[in-house]
């Protein structure tokens, strides 16, 4: 079989990943540029460039590559980053410029992400946390303002990014202050019993769309990220916010809440549960001999631990979770008896599932 098309396909995939990494670096450089401008610092830092080049050279040599090939690429990347640092956010207008955005739970992981996203794109952002000192401290770090619930009166968009157990109460409290035509949105990872209750209990005035960003707070840009959106009451404010998310590279998928929870029953409940049981069973391994595959798995388990409240909230609140976990336990039971039983049924199910997924990848 001719190997050339296969290798070219692999190279094409690597090119796509390189572009995504460049975009990641670009967004971080832009963020850095904003902070440097606020502190009147130069965008180019020759000392920092020397440190990076030394590190790159070390890794290049360790991997058996030629530094004369990699170093010039990094010098080009520095130019690209300096240009990114000097690019103010209004050069990439997405329609959030001048909007007043209030983020409840803005001191937490996803709240900070949303506050930062809105602020980088020119919105005037206020955040609310549970205590005033922490809210002020984090507002200063994010270069946004510390606010209070009454700021909802003036806000065009209110984003509720508090733990799932508190989303309904917080949203209802805030919605009372919001004016007609403003947009209320929450980020809850489960919709049944949360988004539907909010929609039923808030006043008629504000628009309401429940969002679920399908990424964690560790992510630093929206390009290529999926966001599920459950529209309850839409209008011009949602139109403009969803357009802004799309212009920032996100993929906004509209769907009913029940469909969202059914899919998340597989993508989150089952996936997280399998990782958690794996992590809890890895008792006899001292961590000395690693494969890259297990390193990736451990990073995922660590990610779940770092977001423990959300991880457990999804397991407890998703209405499909019990069924999904029972299905998992059944498959575990069957596989555990592999010495005695015929596994051809499980093998054929796995093969057909893999074929189904690989068509979508
Ligand atoms: N983490 C994820 O990967 C992820 C992804 C998508 C969506 N979400 C959703 O995003 C929301 C926030 O998750 P997160 O991971 O960002 O949580 P988090 O880091 O724990 O942040 C929670 C925020 O809510 C505040 N808060 C805590 N308890 C509260 C209460 N009882 N009443 C009002 N505010 C309270 C916290 O204030 P303090 O700072 O004062 O503690 C903090 O600002 C959840 O609805 C979750 O389902 C999470």
Coordinates of C-alpha atoms and ligand atoms in Angstrom, one line a residue:
X1 CA 0.0 0.0 0.0
X2 CA 1.3 3.5 -0.9
X3 CA 2.4 5.1 2.4
X4 CA 2.6 8.7 0.9
X5 CA -1.1 9.6 1.4
X6 CA -1.1 8.2 4.9
X7 CA 2.0 10.2 5.9
X8 CA 0.6 13.4 4.2
X9 CA -2.7 13.0 6.1
X10 CA -0.6 12.8 9.4
X11 CA 1.3 15.9 8.3
X12 CA -1.9 17.7 7.6
X13 CA -3.2 16.9 11.1
X14 CA 0.1 18.1 12.7
X15 CA -0.3 21.4 10.7
X16 CA -3.8 21.9 12.1
X17 CA -2.5 21.3 15.6
X18 CA 0.4 23.8 15.0
X19 CA -2.1 26.5 13.9
X20 CA -4.2 25.9 17.0
X21 CA -1.1 26.1 19.2
X22 CA -0.1 29.4 17.5
X23 CA -3.6 30.7 18.1
X24 CA -3.3 29.7 21.8
X25 CA 0.1 31.5 22.0
X26 CA -1.3 34.5 20.2
X27 CA -4.3 34.9 22.6
X28 CA -2.0 34.6 25.6
X29 CA 0.4 37.2 24.1
X30 CA -2.6 39.5 23.5
X31 CA -3.6 39.2 27.2
X32 CA -0.1 39.9 28.3
X33 CA 0.0 42.9 26.0
X34 CA -3.1 44.3 27.7
X35 CA -1.5 44.0 31.1
X36 CA 1.8 45.4 30.0
X37 CA 0.0 48.4 28.4
X38 CA -1.8 49.0 31.7
X39 CA 1.5 48.9 33.5
X40 CA 3.4 51.0 30.9
X41 CA 5.8 48.1 30.2
X42 CA 7.6 47.4 26.8
X43 CA 6.0 44.7 24.7
X44 CA 9.4 43.3 23.7
X45 CA 11.5 41.7 26.5
X46 CA 14.9 40.6 25.1
X47 CA 15.9 38.9 28.4
X48 CA 12.8 36.7 28.3
X49 CA 13.4 35.9 24.6
X50 CA 16.9 34.7 25.5
X51 CA 15.6 32.5 28.3
X52 CA 13.0 30.9 25.9
X53 CA 15.6 30.3 23.2
X54 CA 17.9 28.6 25.7
X55 CA 15.0 26.2 26.7
X56 CA 14.1 25.6 23.1
X57 CA 17.7 24.8 22.2
X58 CA 18.0 22.3 25.1
X59 CA 14.8 20.5 24.1
X60 CA 15.8 20.6 20.4
X61 CA 19.2 19.0 21.1
X62 CA 17.6 16.4 23.4
X63 CA 15.2 15.4 20.6
X64 CA 18.0 15.0 18.1
X65 CA 17.0 18.0 16.0
X66 CA 19.1 20.8 14.6
X67 CA 18.9 24.1 16.6
X68 CA 19.7 26.0 13.4
X69 CA 16.3 24.8 12.1
X70 CA 14.1 25.4 15.3
X71 CA 15.6 28.7 16.6
X72 CA 14.8 30.8 13.5
X73 CA 11.2 29.6 13.7
X74 CA 11.0 30.8 17.4
X75 CA 12.5 34.2 16.4
X76 CA 9.6 34.5 13.9
X77 CA 7.1 33.4 16.7
X78 CA 8.5 36.2 18.9
X79 CA 7.7 38.8 16.2
X80 CA 4.3 37.3 15.9
X81 CA 3.8 37.6 19.7
X82 CA 5.0 41.2 19.9
X83 CA 2.5 42.1 17.1
X84 CA -0.2 40.3 19.1
X85 CA 0.7 42.2 22.3
X86 CA 0.4 45.5 20.4
X87 CA -3.0 44.5 19.0
X88 CA -5.7 46.1 21.1
X89 CA -9.0 44.2 21.4
X90 CA -11.0 46.6 19.3
X91 CA -8.9 45.5 16.3
X92 CA -10.8 42.3 16.5
X93 CA -14.3 43.6 17.3
X94 CA -16.8 40.9 18.0
X95 CA -19.7 43.1 19.2
X96 CA -19.1 43.1 23.0
X97 CA -17.4 46.5 23.0
X98 CA -19.0 48.8 25.5
X99 CA -21.5 46.2 26.7
X100 CA -22.1 46.1 30.5
X101 CA -21.6 42.5 31.7
X102 CA -22.0 41.3 35.2
X103 CA -20.6 37.9 36.2
X104 CA -22.0 36.3 39.3
X105 CA -19.4 33.7 40.5
X106 CA -16.8 35.8 38.7
X107 CA -14.2 34.8 41.4
X108 CA -14.5 31.1 40.4
X109 CA -13.0 29.1 37.5
X110 CA -15.6 29.6 34.7
X111 CA -16.6 33.0 36.0
X112 CA -13.1 34.3 35.6
X113 CA -12.9 32.8 32.2
X114 CA -16.1 34.6 31.1
X115 CA -15.1 37.9 32.8
X116 CA -11.7 37.8 31.1
X117 CA -13.2 36.9 27.7
X118 CA -15.7 39.8 27.9
X119 CA -13.2 42.3 29.2
X120 CA -10.5 41.4 26.5
X121 CA -13.2 42.0 23.9
X122 CA -13.9 45.5 25.2
X123 CA -16.9 44.9 27.5
X124 CA -17.2 46.8 30.8
X125 CA -17.2 43.9 33.3
X126 CA -18.1 43.6 36.9
X127 CA -17.8 40.5 39.0
X128 CA -19.5 39.2 42.2
X129 CA -18.1 36.6 44.5
X130 CA -19.2 35.5 48.0
X131 CA -17.0 37.8 50.0
X132 CA -16.0 41.4 49.3
X133 CA -12.3 41.1 50.0
X134 CA -11.9 38.1 47.6
X135 CA -14.0 39.7 44.9
X136 CA -11.9 42.9 45.1
X137 CA -8.7 41.0 45.0
X138 CA -9.7 38.9 41.9
X139 CA -11.3 41.9 40.2
X140 CA -7.9 43.6 40.5
X141 CA -6.1 40.6 39.1
X142 CA -8.5 40.5 36.1
X143 CA -8.5 44.2 35.7
X144 CA -12.3 44.4 35.9
X145 CA -14.5 45.9 38.7
X146 CA -15.9 44.4 41.8
X147 CA -19.7 44.7 41.7
X148 CA -22.8 43.7 43.6
X149 CA -26.2 42.2 42.7
X150 CA -27.8 45.6 42.2
X151 CA -25.4 46.2 39.3
X152 CA -27.8 43.8 37.4
X153 CA -30.1 46.8 36.9
X154 CA -27.6 48.4 34.6
X155 CA -26.3 45.3 32.9
X156 CA -26.9 44.2 29.3
X157 CA -25.8 40.7 30.1
X158 CA -25.6 38.8 33.4
X159 CA -23.7 35.5 33.5
X160 CA -24.4 33.2 36.4
X161 CA -21.3 31.0 37.0
X162 CA -21.9 29.7 40.5
X163 CA -22.0 26.0 41.5
X164 CA -24.9 24.0 40.1
X165 CA -26.7 23.7 43.5
X166 CA -26.9 27.5 43.7
X167 CA -27.6 28.4 40.1
X168 CA -31.4 28.5 40.4
X169 CA -31.5 30.7 43.6
X170 CA -28.8 33.1 42.4
X171 CA -30.4 33.5 38.9
X172 CA -33.9 34.2 40.4
X173 CA -32.4 36.7 42.8
X174 CA -30.5 38.5 40.1
X175 CA -33.2 38.4 37.5
X176 CA -35.4 40.6 39.8
X177 CA -33.0 43.4 39.2
X178 CA -32.6 43.0 35.4
X179 CA -34.3 45.3 32.9
X180 CA -36.4 44.3 30.0
X181 CA -34.4 43.1 27.0
X182 CA -31.2 42.4 29.0
X183 CA -29.9 38.8 28.8
X184 CA -29.6 36.4 31.7
X185 CA -27.5 33.3 31.1
X186 CA -26.1 30.6 33.4
X187 CA -23.3 28.0 32.7
X188 CA -24.7 25.0 34.6
X189 CA -23.4 21.7 33.4
X190 CA -26.9 20.1 34.0
X191 CA -30.1 21.6 32.6
X192 CA -33.0 19.5 33.9
X193 CA -34.4 20.9 37.1
X194 CA -32.2 23.9 36.8
X195 CA -32.6 25.9 33.5
X196 CA -36.3 24.9 33.3
X197 CA -36.9 26.1 36.9
X198 CA -35.1 29.4 36.3
X199 CA -37.2 30.0 33.1
X200 CA -40.4 29.3 35.0
X201 CA -39.5 31.5 38.0
X202 CA -37.9 34.7 36.6
X203 CA -39.9 37.7 35.5
X204 CA -40.9 38.1 31.9
X205 CA -38.6 41.1 31.1
X206 CA -35.1 39.6 30.5
X207 CA -34.1 37.2 27.8
X208 CA -32.9 33.9 29.1
X209 CA -30.6 31.3 27.5
X210 CA -28.9 28.6 29.5
X211 CA -25.4 27.9 28.2
X212 CA -22.9 25.1 28.9
X213 CA -19.4 25.7 27.7
X214 CA -18.0 22.3 26.9
X215 CA -14.6 23.1 28.2
X216 CA -13.0 23.8 31.6
X217 CA -11.6 27.0 33.1
X218 CA -8.0 25.9 32.1
X219 CA -8.7 26.8 28.5
X220 CA -7.5 30.2 27.4
X221 CA -9.5 31.0 24.2
X222 CA -12.8 30.2 22.6
X223 CA -11.5 29.2 19.1
X224 CA -13.0 25.9 18.1
X225 CA -14.7 25.4 21.5
X226 CA -18.2 23.9 21.7
X227 CA -20.9 25.7 23.7
X228 CA -24.3 24.1 24.2
X229 CA -27.2 26.7 24.3
X230 CA -30.7 26.0 25.6
X231 CA -32.9 28.9 24.3
X232 CA -35.8 29.8 26.6
X233 CA -36.5 33.5 25.8
X234 CA -34.4 34.9 23.0
X235 CA -34.3 38.4 21.5
X236 CA -31.8 41.0 20.2
X237 CA -29.4 40.7 23.2
X238 CA -29.0 37.0 22.7
X239 CA -28.6 37.4 19.0
X240 CA -25.8 39.8 19.5
X241 CA -24.1 37.7 22.3
X242 CA -24.3 34.5 20.3
X243 CA -22.9 36.3 17.2
X244 CA -20.0 37.6 19.5
X245 CA -19.3 34.0 20.7
X246 CA -19.2 32.7 17.1
X247 CA -17.0 35.6 15.9
X248 CA -14.6 34.7 18.7
X249 CA -14.4 31.2 17.1
X250 CA -16.8 29.3 19.4
X251 CA -19.3 26.8 18.0
X252 CA -22.7 27.5 19.6
X253 CA -25.1 24.5 19.4
X254 CA -28.8 25.2 20.1
X255 CA -30.6 22.2 21.7
X256 CA -33.4 21.3 24.1
X257 CA -32.3 20.8 27.8
X258 CA -33.4 17.2 27.9
X259 CA -31.3 16.4 24.8
X260 CA -28.3 18.2 26.3
X261 CA -28.5 16.1 29.5
X262 CA -28.9 12.8 27.6
X263 CA -25.8 13.5 25.6
X264 CA -23.9 14.7 28.6
X265 CA -24.9 11.5 30.4
X266 CA -22.5 9.8 28.0
X267 CA -19.9 12.5 27.4
X268 CA -19.6 13.7 31.0
X269 CA -21.3 11.3 33.5
X270 CA -20.0 8.1 31.9
X271 CA -16.6 9.4 30.9
X272 CA -15.9 11.0 34.2
X273 CA -17.2 8.0 36.1
X274 CA -14.9 5.6 34.2
X275 CA -11.9 7.9 34.9
X276 CA -12.8 8.2 38.6
X277 CA -13.1 4.4 39.0
X278 CA -9.9 3.9 37.2
X279 CA -8.1 6.5 39.4
X280 CA -9.5 4.9 42.6
X281 CA -8.4 1.4 41.5
X282 CA -4.8 2.4 40.5
X283 CA -3.6 1.5 44.0
X284 CA -0.7 -0.9 43.3
X285 CA 1.1 1.3 40.8
X286 CA 4.0 3.4 42.1
X287 CA 4.0 5.7 39.1
X288 CA 7.6 4.9 38.0
X289 CA 7.1 3.3 34.6
X290 CA 4.8 5.6 32.5
X291 CA 3.3 5.4 29.0
X292 CA 2.2 8.6 27.2
X293 CA -1.3 7.1 27.3
X294 CA -1.4 6.8 31.0
X295 CA 0.1 10.3 31.4
X296 CA -2.8 11.7 29.4
X297 CA -5.3 9.7 31.6
X298 CA -3.7 10.9 34.8
X299 CA -4.0 14.5 33.6
X300 CA -7.7 14.0 33.0
X301 CA -8.2 12.5 36.4
X302 CA -6.3 15.5 37.9
X303 CA -8.6 17.8 35.9
X304 CA -11.6 16.2 37.5
X305 CA -10.1 16.6 41.0
X306 CA -9.4 20.3 40.4
X307 CA -13.1 20.8 39.5
X308 CA -14.4 18.5 42.2
X309 CA -17.7 20.3 42.9
X310 CA -18.7 20.4 39.3
X311 CA -17.5 16.8 38.7
X312 CA -19.7 15.5 41.6
X313 CA -22.6 17.9 40.8
X314 CA -22.8 16.3 37.3
X315 CA -22.9 12.8 38.7
X316 CA -25.5 13.7 41.3
X317 CA -27.8 16.0 39.2
X318 CA -27.8 14.7 35.6
X319 CA -31.1 12.8 35.4
X320 CA -29.5 10.0 33.2
X321 CA -26.6 9.4 35.6
X322 CA -28.0 6.4 37.5
X323 CA -28.9 4.5 34.3
X324 CA -25.5 5.3 32.7
X325 CA -23.6 4.2 35.8
X326 CA -25.6 0.9 36.0
X327 CA -24.8 0.3 32.3
X328 CA -21.1 0.9 33.1
X329 CA -21.2 -1.5 36.1
X330 CA -22.8 -4.2 33.9
X331 CA -20.1 -3.9 31.3
X332 CA -17.4 -4.0 34.1
X333 CA -19.1 -7.2 35.5
X334 CA -19.1 -8.9 32.1
X335 CA -15.5 -7.9 31.3
X336 CA -14.3 -9.0 34.8
X337 CA -15.4 -12.5 34.1
X338 CA -13.4 -12.7 30.9
X339 CA -11.7 -16.0 31.8
X340 CA -15.0 -17.8 31.9
X341 CA -17.3 -16.0 29.4
X342 CA -17.4 -15.4 25.7
X343 CA -16.5 -11.7 25.0
X344 CA -17.5 -11.7 21.3
X345 CA -20.6 -9.7 22.1
X346 CA -18.7 -6.9 23.9
X347 CA -16.0 -7.0 21.2
X348 CA -18.6 -6.5 18.4
X349 CA -20.3 -3.7 20.3
X350 CA -17.0 -2.0 20.8
X351 CA -16.0 -2.3 17.2
X352 CA -19.3 -0.8 15.9
X353 CA -19.0 2.0 18.5
X354 CA -15.5 2.8 17.4
X355 CA -16.5 2.9 13.8
X356 CA -19.4 5.2 14.6
X357 CA -17.2 7.7 16.5
X358 CA -14.3 7.6 14.0
X359 CA -16.7 8.7 11.3
X360 CA -17.4 11.9 13.4
X361 CA -13.8 12.7 14.4
Ligands
LIG1 N1 -15.5 23.7 35.9 C1 -15.8 23.3 34.7 O1 -15.1 22.6 34.0 C2 -17.1 23.8 34.1 C3 -17.3 23.8 32.8 C4 -18.5 24.2 32.2 C5 -19.5 24.7 33.1 N2 -19.3 24.8 34.4 C6 -20.4 25.3 35.3 O2 -19.9 26.6 35.7 C7 -20.4 26.9 37.0 C8 -19.3 27.3 37.9 O3 -18.3 26.2 38.0 P1 -16.8 26.5 38.4 O4 -16.1 25.2 38.2 O5 -16.3 27.8 37.8 O6 -17.0 26.7 40.0 P2 -16.0 27.4 41.0 O7 -14.6 27.5 40.5 O8 -16.2 26.6 42.3 O9 -16.6 28.9 41.2 C9 -17.9 29.0 41.8 C10 -18.1 30.5 42.0 O10 -19.4 30.7 42.6 C11 -19.2 31.2 43.9 N3 -20.0 30.5 44.9 C12 -19.7 29.3 45.6 N4 -20.7 28.9 46.3 C13 -21.7 29.8 46.1 C14 -23.0 29.9 46.6 N5 -23.5 29.0 47.5 N6 -23.8 31.0 46.2 C15 -23.3 31.9 45.3 N7 -22.1 31.8 44.8 C16 -21.3 30.8 45.2 C17 -17.8 31.1 44.2 O11 -17.4 32.2 45.1 P3 -16.0 32.2 46.0 O12 -15.0 32.5 45.0 O13 -16.3 33.2 47.0 O14 -15.9 30.8 46.5 C18 -17.2 31.3 42.8 O15 -17.2 32.6 42.4 C19 -21.2 25.6 37.4 O16 -22.5 25.8 37.2 C20 -20.7 24.6 36.5 O17 -21.6 23.5 36.3 C21 -18.1 24.4 35.0

